[in-house]
Backbone as numpy.savetxt, mean C-alpha at the origin, in Angstrom:
# Nx Ny Nz CAx CAy CAz Cx Cy Cz
18.07 3.18 -1.88 16.61 3.11 -1.77 16.05 2.23 -2.88
15.16 1.33 -2.52 14.56 0.44 -3.51 13.69 1.23 -4.48
13.67 0.84 -5.74 12.85 1.55 -6.72 11.36 1.25 -6.52
10.53 2.25 -6.76 9.08 2.11 -6.64 8.49 2.06 -8.05
7.94 0.94 -8.43 7.37 0.85 -9.79 6.08 1.62 -9.91
5.81 2.09 -11.13 4.53 2.72 -11.44 4.01 2.13 -12.75
2.79 1.65 -12.79 1.83 1.58 -11.68 2.19 0.45 -10.72
1.79 0.59 -9.47 2.16 -0.36 -8.43 0.90 -0.99 -7.82
0.90 -2.30 -7.76 -0.15 -3.04 -7.06 0.40 -3.50 -5.72
-0.27 -3.09 -4.65 0.18 -3.41 -3.29 -0.85 -4.32 -2.61
-0.38 -5.42 -2.07 -1.21 -6.28 -1.22 -0.95 -5.91 0.23
-2.00 -5.53 0.95 -1.92 -5.28 2.39 -2.37 -6.55 3.09
-1.55 -7.08 3.97 -1.85 -8.38 4.56 -2.90 -8.29 5.67
-3.65 -9.35 5.78 -4.55 -9.58 6.91 -4.76 -11.09 6.97
-4.07 -11.73 7.88 -4.09 -13.20 7.92 -5.45 -13.75 8.28
-6.35 -12.89 8.82 -7.70 -13.34 9.17 -8.61 -13.41 7.95
-8.15 -12.91 6.80 -8.99 -12.85 5.60 -8.44 -13.73 4.48
-7.72 -14.78 4.84 -7.07 -15.62 3.83 -7.84 -16.90 3.54
-9.09 -16.97 3.94 -9.97 -18.12 3.66 -9.36 -19.44 4.14
-8.76 -19.41 5.32 -8.20 -20.61 5.91 -6.83 -20.99 5.41
-6.29 -20.23 4.46 -4.96 -20.52 3.94 -3.90 -19.81 4.77
-2.68 -20.29 4.68 -1.58 -19.63 5.36 -1.26 -18.31 4.66
-0.86 -17.32 5.45 -0.56 -16.01 4.89 0.53 -16.11 3.83
1.56 -16.88 4.10 2.65 -16.98 3.13 2.21 -17.58 1.80
1.22 -18.46 1.85 0.70 -19.06 0.63 0.02 -18.00 -0.23
-0.77 -17.15 0.41 -1.47 -16.09 -0.31 -0.48 -15.07 -0.86
0.51 -14.70 -0.05 1.50 -13.72 -0.50 2.31 -14.25 -1.66
2.73 -15.51 -1.57 3.49 -16.12 -2.66 2.69 -16.08 -3.96
1.41 -16.42 -3.88 0.58 -16.41 -5.07 0.40 -15.00 -5.62
0.20 -14.04 -4.73 0.01 -12.66 -5.16 1.26 -12.12 -5.84
2.41 -12.41 -5.29 3.67 -11.97 -5.89 3.86 -12.63 -7.25
3.53 -13.90 -7.33 3.62 -14.60 -8.61 2.68 -13.96 -9.64
1.56 -13.44 -9.17 0.60 -12.80 -10.06 0.94 -11.38 -10.43
2.02 -10.85 -9.85 2.47 -9.52 -10.24 2.38 -8.43 -9.21
2.10 -8.75 -7.95 2.08 -7.71 -6.92 3.47 -7.06 -6.82
3.49 -5.75 -6.87 4.74 -5.02 -6.82 5.18 -4.71 -5.39
4.23 -4.68 -4.48 4.50 -4.35 -3.08 3.66 -5.25 -2.18
4.24 -5.64 -1.06 3.49 -6.33 -0.02 3.67 -5.52 1.26
2.55 -5.05 1.80 2.61 -4.30 3.05 2.18 -5.22 4.19
3.10 -5.49 5.09 2.81 -6.32 6.26 2.08 -5.46 7.28
0.82 -5.80 7.51 0.00 -5.04 8.46 -0.79 -6.01 9.32
-0.18 -6.44 10.39 -0.81 -7.35 11.36 -0.67 -6.68 12.72
-1.53 -5.71 12.97 -1.34 -4.79 14.09 -1.58 -5.43 15.45
-2.16 -6.63 15.47 -2.43 -7.28 16.74 -1.21 -8.02 17.28
-0.14 -8.12 16.49 1.00 -8.94 16.89 2.07 -8.11 17.59
2.71 -8.68 18.62 3.86 -8.02 19.23 5.04 -8.02 18.27
6.03 -7.20 18.57 7.14 -6.98 17.65 7.86 -8.27 17.29
8.06 -9.15 18.27 8.80 -10.38 18.00 8.10 -11.26 16.98
6.79 -11.43 17.13 6.04 -12.25 16.18 5.95 -11.57 14.82
5.79 -10.26 14.85 5.71 -9.52 13.59 7.03 -9.65 12.82
8.12 -9.60 13.52 9.43 -9.75 12.86 9.55 -11.12 12.22
9.06 -12.14 12.91 9.12 -13.49 12.33 8.37 -13.56 11.01
7.19 -12.94 10.95 6.43 -12.92 9.70 7.14 -12.07 8.66
7.71 -10.94 9.10 8.42 -10.07 8.16 9.59 -10.80 7.51
10.32 -11.57 8.28 11.45 -12.32 7.73 10.98 -13.38 6.73
9.86 -14.01 7.05 9.29 -15.00 6.14 8.86 -14.33 4.83
8.20 -13.18 4.93 7.76 -12.48 3.73 8.94 -11.91 2.96
10.00 -11.54 3.67 11.20 -11.06 2.98 11.77 -12.14 2.08
11.74 -13.39 2.57 12.26 -14.49 1.76 11.41 -14.73 0.52
10.11 -14.43 0.62 9.22 -14.60 -0.52 9.38 -13.46 -1.52
9.49 -12.24 -1.00 9.47 -11.06 -1.87 10.85 -10.67 -2.38
11.91 -11.16 -1.79 13.26 -10.70 -2.11 13.54 -10.81 -3.61
13.85 -9.69 -4.23 14.15 -9.67 -5.64 12.93 -9.74 -6.54
11.74 -9.79 -5.95 10.51 -9.95 -6.75 9.50 -8.85 -6.46
9.45 -8.38 -5.23 8.44 -7.42 -4.83 8.96 -6.63 -3.64
8.52 -5.38 -3.50 8.91 -4.59 -2.34 8.19 -5.09 -1.10
8.88 -5.07 0.03 8.27 -5.40 1.32 8.22 -4.15 2.17
7.02 -3.77 2.58 6.79 -2.59 3.41 6.17 -3.05 4.72
6.63 -2.53 5.83 6.07 -2.86 7.14 5.26 -1.69 7.64
4.05 -1.95 8.04 3.15 -0.90 8.51 3.46 -0.50 9.94
3.82 0.75 10.14 3.89 1.34 11.46 5.10 1.02 12.30
5.88 0.01 11.94 6.98 -0.44 12.79 8.31 -0.32 12.04
8.93 0.85 12.19 10.22 1.07 11.54 11.28 0.11 12.08
11.21 -0.20 13.37 12.20 -1.11 13.94 12.11 -2.49 13.31
10.89 -2.98 13.11 10.72 -4.29 12.49 11.15 -4.24 11.02
10.83 -3.15 10.34 11.23 -3.01 8.94 12.75 -3.08 8.80
13.45 -2.38 9.67 14.91 -2.38 9.59 15.49 -3.74 9.96
14.93 -4.37 10.99 15.44 -5.67 11.42 15.23 -6.74 10.35
14.15 -6.63 9.59 13.86 -7.61 8.54 14.49 -7.25 7.20
15.18 -6.11 7.17 15.76 -5.60 5.92 14.68 -5.44 4.85
13.54 -4.90 5.31 12.45 -4.59 4.38 12.81 -3.38 3.55
12.04 -3.14 2.51 12.32 -2.02 1.61 11.79 -0.70 2.15
10.82 -0.77 3.07 10.28 0.48 3.55 9.31 0.31 4.69
8.75 1.44 5.12 7.80 1.47 6.23 6.63 2.35 5.82
5.43 1.96 6.24 4.22 2.74 6.00 3.82 3.37 7.32
3.85 4.70 7.39 3.57 5.41 8.63 2.12 5.85 8.68
1.39 5.49 9.74 0.03 6.03 9.92 0.09 7.55 10.03
-1.03 8.20 9.75 -1.02 9.66 9.76 -0.68 10.22 11.12
-1.06 9.52 12.18 -0.73 10.00 13.52 0.46 9.27 14.10
1.27 8.65 13.24 2.43 7.89 13.69 3.70 8.73 13.68
4.82 8.05 13.63 6.13 8.68 13.64 6.24 9.71 12.52
6.87 10.84 12.81 7.05 11.89 11.81 7.95 11.37 10.69
7.67 11.84 9.49 8.46 11.41 8.33 9.93 11.74 8.53
10.23 12.94 9.01 11.62 13.34 9.21 12.34 12.46 10.20
11.66 12.11 11.28 12.27 11.24 12.28 12.54 9.85 11.71
11.57 9.35 10.93 11.75 8.04 10.30 12.93 8.07 9.33
13.10 9.17 8.61 14.21 9.28 7.68 15.54 9.29 8.41
15.61 9.99 9.53 16.87 10.05 10.28 17.28 8.68 10.78
16.32 7.89 11.20 16.61 6.56 11.73 16.73 5.53 10.62
15.85 5.63 9.64 15.77 4.59 8.61 16.67 4.77 7.43
17.30 5.94 7.32 18.18 6.15 6.19 17.42 6.18 4.89
17.80 5.31 3.95 17.24 5.36 2.60 16.12 4.35 2.36
15.49 3.87 3.42 14.32 3.02 3.21 13.19 3.88 2.65
12.30 3.26 1.88 11.12 3.96 1.40 10.21 4.31 2.57
9.68 5.51 2.56 8.77 5.95 3.62 7.45 6.36 3.00
6.40 5.64 3.35 5.06 5.98 2.93 4.30 6.60 4.07
3.34 7.43 3.75 2.51 8.06 4.76 1.05 7.86 4.38
0.23 7.45 5.33 -1.21 7.33 5.14 -1.85 8.70 5.28
-2.68 9.08 4.30 -3.33 10.40 4.33 -4.78 10.25 3.91
-5.60 11.21 4.32 -7.01 11.17 3.93 -7.54 12.50 3.45
-6.64 13.47 3.22 -7.06 14.71 2.58 -5.85 15.31 1.86
-6.14 16.28 1.00 -5.07 16.86 0.18 -4.07 17.61 1.04
-4.56 18.31 2.05 -3.65 19.06 2.92 -2.66 18.12 3.60
-3.17 17.02 4.17 -2.28 16.07 4.83 -1.27 15.47 3.87
-1.71 15.22 2.63 -0.80 14.69 1.63 0.30 15.67 1.28
-0.06 16.94 1.16 0.93 17.97 0.83 1.96 18.10 1.95
1.50 18.04 3.19 2.42 18.13 4.33 3.38 16.94 4.33
2.84 15.75 4.11 3.67 14.55 4.11 4.70 14.58 2.98
4.27 15.01 1.81 5.18 15.07 0.67 6.30 16.09 0.92
5.94 17.24 1.47 6.95 18.26 1.74 7.92 17.83 2.82
7.47 16.93 3.71 8.33 16.42 4.77 9.28 15.34 4.28
9.07 14.86 3.04 9.99 13.89 2.47 9.45 12.49 2.30
8.12 12.30 2.42 7.56 10.97 2.17 7.80 10.58 0.72
8.11 9.31 0.51 8.38 8.82 -0.84 7.10 8.48 -1.60
6.04 8.14 -0.88 4.75 7.87 -1.50 3.65 8.05 -0.47
2.43 8.24 -0.96 1.27 8.42 -0.10 0.28 7.30 -0.35
-0.33 6.79 0.71 -1.42 5.84 0.59 -2.68 6.57 1.04
-3.61 6.78 0.11 -4.72 7.70 0.32 -6.06 6.99 0.30
-6.92 7.32 1.26 -8.24 6.74 1.30 -8.97 7.08 2.59
-10.07 6.41 2.85 -10.57 5.35 1.98 -11.24 5.95 0.75
-11.02 5.33 -0.41 -11.59 5.84 -1.64 -13.06 5.46 -1.74
-13.37 4.18 -1.49 -14.75 3.68 -1.59 -15.16 3.04 -0.28
-16.45 2.73 -0.17 -16.93 1.95 0.97 -16.22 0.62 1.02
-15.93 0.15 2.21 -15.25 -1.12 2.35 -15.78 -1.87 3.56
-15.86 -3.19 3.43 -16.25 -4.04 4.56 -15.06 -4.41 5.42
-13.88 -4.13 4.91 -12.67 -4.57 5.59 -12.15 -3.48 6.52
-12.19 -3.74 7.82 -11.71 -2.75 8.78 -10.26 -2.36 8.51
-9.35 -3.30 8.21 -7.98 -2.88 7.95 -7.85 -1.96 6.76
-8.73 -2.07 5.77 -8.64 -1.16 4.64 -9.06 0.25 5.05
-9.87 0.37 6.09 -10.20 1.69 6.61 -9.14 2.06 7.65
-7.89 2.01 7.22 -6.77 2.13 8.14 -6.61 3.52 8.71
-7.40 4.46 8.21 -7.26 5.81 8.68 -8.23 6.13 9.80
-9.03 5.17 10.22 -10.02 5.40 11.28 -9.36 5.29 12.64
-8.47 6.22 12.94 -7.77 6.24 14.21 -8.56 7.08 15.20
-8.18 7.01 16.47 -8.89 7.78 17.47 -8.74 9.27 17.22
-7.62 9.70 16.63 -7.41 11.12 16.36 -8.06 11.58 15.07
-8.35 10.62 14.17 -8.98 10.96 12.89 -10.12 9.99 12.58
-11.16 9.91 13.44 -12.23 8.94 13.20 -13.00 9.23 11.92
-13.01 10.50 11.47 -13.75 10.84 10.27 -13.09 10.29 9.02
-11.86 9.83 9.14 -11.12 9.41 7.96 -11.63 8.10 7.38
-12.47 7.37 8.11 -13.03 6.15 7.56 -14.11 6.43 6.53
-14.63 7.66 6.50 -15.65 8.03 5.53 -15.05 8.00 4.13
-15.69 7.31 3.19 -15.14 7.26 1.82 -14.97 8.66 1.24
-13.83 8.90 0.63 -13.51 10.21 0.08 -13.78 10.31 -1.41
-13.92 9.16 -2.07 -14.18 9.18 -3.49 -12.94 9.46 -4.31
-13.14 9.50 -5.61 -12.03 9.69 -6.54 -11.46 11.10 -6.47
-12.23 12.04 -5.92 -11.74 13.40 -5.80 -10.49 13.50 -4.95
-10.37 12.65 -3.94 -9.17 12.65 -3.12 -7.96 12.29 -3.95
-8.10 11.27 -4.79 -6.98 10.83 -5.62 -6.59 11.91 -6.62
-7.57 12.45 -7.32 -7.26 13.47 -8.33 -6.68 14.73 -7.68
-7.21 15.11 -6.51 -6.70 16.28 -5.82 -5.26 16.12 -5.39
-4.93 14.95 -4.87 -3.55 14.68 -4.46 -2.63 14.61 -5.67
-3.08 13.93 -6.72 -2.24 13.79 -7.91 -1.89 15.14 -8.51
-2.78 16.10 -8.38 -2.53 17.44 -8.91 -1.68 18.28 -7.96
-1.58 17.87 -6.69 -0.95 18.71 -5.68 0.44 18.27 -5.27
0.76 17.00 -5.44 2.05 16.49 -4.98 2.77 15.80 -6.14
4.09 15.71 -6.01 4.89 15.07 -7.05 5.21 13.61 -6.74
4.94 13.17 -5.51 5.24 11.80 -5.14 4.07 10.89 -5.54
4.33 9.58 -5.72 3.25 8.67 -6.12 2.13 8.60 -5.09
0.90 8.53 -5.58 -0.28 8.40 -4.74 -0.89 7.03 -4.98
-1.06 6.25 -3.93 -1.63 4.91 -4.01 -2.98 4.92 -3.31
-4.03 4.58 -4.05 -5.37 4.57 -3.48 -5.64 3.30 -2.70
-6.46 3.42 -1.66 -6.84 2.26 -0.84 -8.28 2.41 -0.38
-8.94 1.28 -0.17 -10.27 1.29 0.40 -11.34 0.90 -0.60
-11.80 -0.35 -0.53 -12.88 -0.80 -1.38 -12.52 -0.95 -2.85
-11.26 -1.05 -3.16 -10.82 -1.13 -4.55 -10.77 -2.59 -4.99
-11.33 -2.86 -6.17 -11.31 -4.21 -6.74 -11.33 -4.09 -8.25
-11.57 -5.21 -8.92 -11.54 -5.21 -10.37 -12.60 -4.35 -11.01
-13.66 -4.04 -10.29 -14.75 -3.24 -10.87 -14.42 -1.75 -10.93
-13.56 -1.28 -10.05 -13.32 0.16 -9.98 -11.86 0.56 -10.06
-10.95 -0.41 -10.19 -9.53 -0.09 -10.15 -9.13 0.82 -11.31
-9.75 0.64 -12.48 -9.38 1.49 -13.61 -9.79 2.94 -13.36
-10.91 3.14 -12.70 -11.34 4.51 -12.38 -10.35 5.18 -11.44
-9.82 4.43 -10.48 -8.83 4.98 -9.55 -7.57 5.37 -10.30
-7.14 4.54 -11.23 -5.95 4.86 -12.01 -6.18 6.07 -12.90
-7.35 6.15 -13.50 -7.66 7.30 -14.36 -7.71 8.60 -13.57
-8.04 8.50 -12.29 -8.10 9.69 -11.45 -6.72 10.24 -11.13
-5.67 9.48 -11.45 -4.32 9.96 -11.24 -3.47 9.14 -10.29
-4.02 8.04 -9.78 -3.25 7.21 -8.86 -2.06 6.57 -9.57
-0.98 6.41 -8.82 0.20 5.69 -9.32 0.10 4.20 -8.99
-0.93 3.84 -8.25 -1.12 2.44 -7.89 -2.29 2.30 -6.94
-2.56 1.06 -6.55 -3.63 0.79 -5.60 -3.15 -0.23 -4.57
-3.76 -0.17 -3.40 -3.51 -1.15 -2.34 -4.82 -1.86 -2.03
-4.77 -3.18 -1.95 -5.97 -3.97 -1.72 -5.72 -5.02 -0.65
-6.80 -5.46 -0.04 -6.75 -6.61 0.87 -7.65 -7.70 0.30
-8.96 -7.52 0.46 -9.92 -8.57 0.13 -9.90 -8.97 -1.34
-9.63 -8.02 -2.22 -9.65 -8.34 -3.65 -8.67 -9.45 -4.00
-7.66 -9.64 -3.16 -6.70 -10.72 -3.37 -6.84 -11.81 -2.32
-6.87 -11.44 -1.04 -6.84 -12.46 0.02 -8.08 -13.34 0.02
-9.23 -12.78 -0.38 -10.46 -13.57 -0.36 -10.77 -14.22 -1.70
-9.91 -14.01 -2.67 -10.10 -14.65 -3.96 -9.80 -16.14 -3.87
-10.51 -16.93 -4.63 -10.21 -18.37 -4.67 -8.82 -18.61 -5.24
-8.36 -17.72 -6.11 -7.03 -17.86 -6.70 -6.34 -16.49 -6.63
-5.57 -16.24 -5.57 -4.93 -14.93 -5.40 -3.99 -14.57 -6.55
-3.36 -15.56 -7.15 -2.46 -15.26 -8.27 -3.23 -14.70 -9.45
-4.34 -15.34 -9.79 -5.16 -14.87 -10.89 -5.76 -13.51 -10.57
-6.18 -13.31 -9.34 -6.76 -12.03 -8.93 -5.75 -10.90 -9.07
-4.53 -11.15 -8.63 -3.48 -10.14 -8.75 -3.18 -9.84 -10.21
-3.10 -10.88 -11.01 -2.78 -10.69 -12.42 -3.87 -9.89 -13.14
-5.12 -10.13 -12.79 -6.21 -9.40 -13.42 -6.22 -7.94 -12.98
-5.95 -7.68 -11.72 -5.86 -6.30 -11.26 -4.73 -5.57 -11.99
-3.59 -6.23 -12.12 -2.45 -5.63 -12.83 -2.82 -5.33 -14.28
-3.54 -6.23 -14.91 -3.92 -6.03 -16.31 -4.81 -4.81 -16.45
-5.79 -4.69 -15.57 -6.70 -3.55 -15.63 -5.97 -2.24 -15.29
-5.07 -2.29 -14.33 -4.29 -1.10 -13.99 -3.44 -0.65 -15.17
-2.77 -1.60 -15.80 -1.90 -1.27 -16.93 -2.70 -0.67 -18.08
-3.89 -1.19 -18.31 -4.73 -0.68 -19.38 -5.13 0.77 -19.12
-5.56 1.05 -17.88 -5.94 2.41 -17.54 -4.75 3.36 -17.58
-3.61 2.86 -17.14 -2.38 3.66 -17.14 -2.00 4.06 -18.55
-2.01 3.09 -19.45 -1.63 3.36 -20.83 -2.63 4.29 -21.51
-3.92 4.11 -21.23 -4.93 4.96 -21.86 -4.86 6.39 -21.36
-4.28 6.58 -20.17 -4.12 7.95 -19.66 -2.87 8.61 -20.22
-2.13 7.88 -21.05 -0.94 8.45 -21.68 0.31 8.40 -20.86
0.27 7.68 -19.72 1.46 7.58 -18.89 2.26 6.34 -19.28
3.56 6.42 -19.04 4.44 5.31 -19.32 4.81 4.60 -18.02
4.89 3.27 -18.08 5.33 2.51 -16.92 6.77 2.93 -16.60
7.07 3.03 -15.30 8.40 3.47 -14.89 8.72 2.94 -13.52
10.00 3.10 -13.16 10.49 2.75 -11.83 11.20 3.96 -11.30
10.82 4.41 -10.09 11.44 5.60 -9.51 12.11 5.26 -8.21
13.17 5.98 -7.91 13.91 5.77 -6.66 13.22 6.51 -5.53
């Protein structure tokens, strides 16, 4: 199983928000700027096209950053990605573990109870939100037909509640940028996931580096040590 760094900065992809640039260009810059994880989330694409992008991103991230595929365990395994991010109403964690072996398994959650269930089922990390208001529909990834209320911002209380309740890393998502990332880290997050804060930046590398700097500062001030966990 690939190690999960803490604190972790995750870029969630959305090729429609890259300001006319190619997705691989933005990902390369973000990884160069210190992104620890890249989550491939292009839900409009069929499996074959998604695999092609996953293989391209694998070549960029290999040995530099974790590659996580959203929702498609088959594509993750075919691309030799490091893990899969399961929607809350997606494949069960146990089933994904039986098929995926030792790949990292993340679960999207929007309340403490759901996080506790996912952690007890064996999820390696949780992606929790939405924390703040967001203009980006993909960042409101929890607004599914079965959980439409999950798009409502939950605030920092969700992060602190999960951090106190589960032992696995909690990664905040939703409306997070340089103005509030330190507050998310202080609330107990092990990392953050962003889209627009990097993809819409004029310089994704600089944007990623600044987010990492602010995250590290908040992490150190909270008395935690940087680490890598299996």
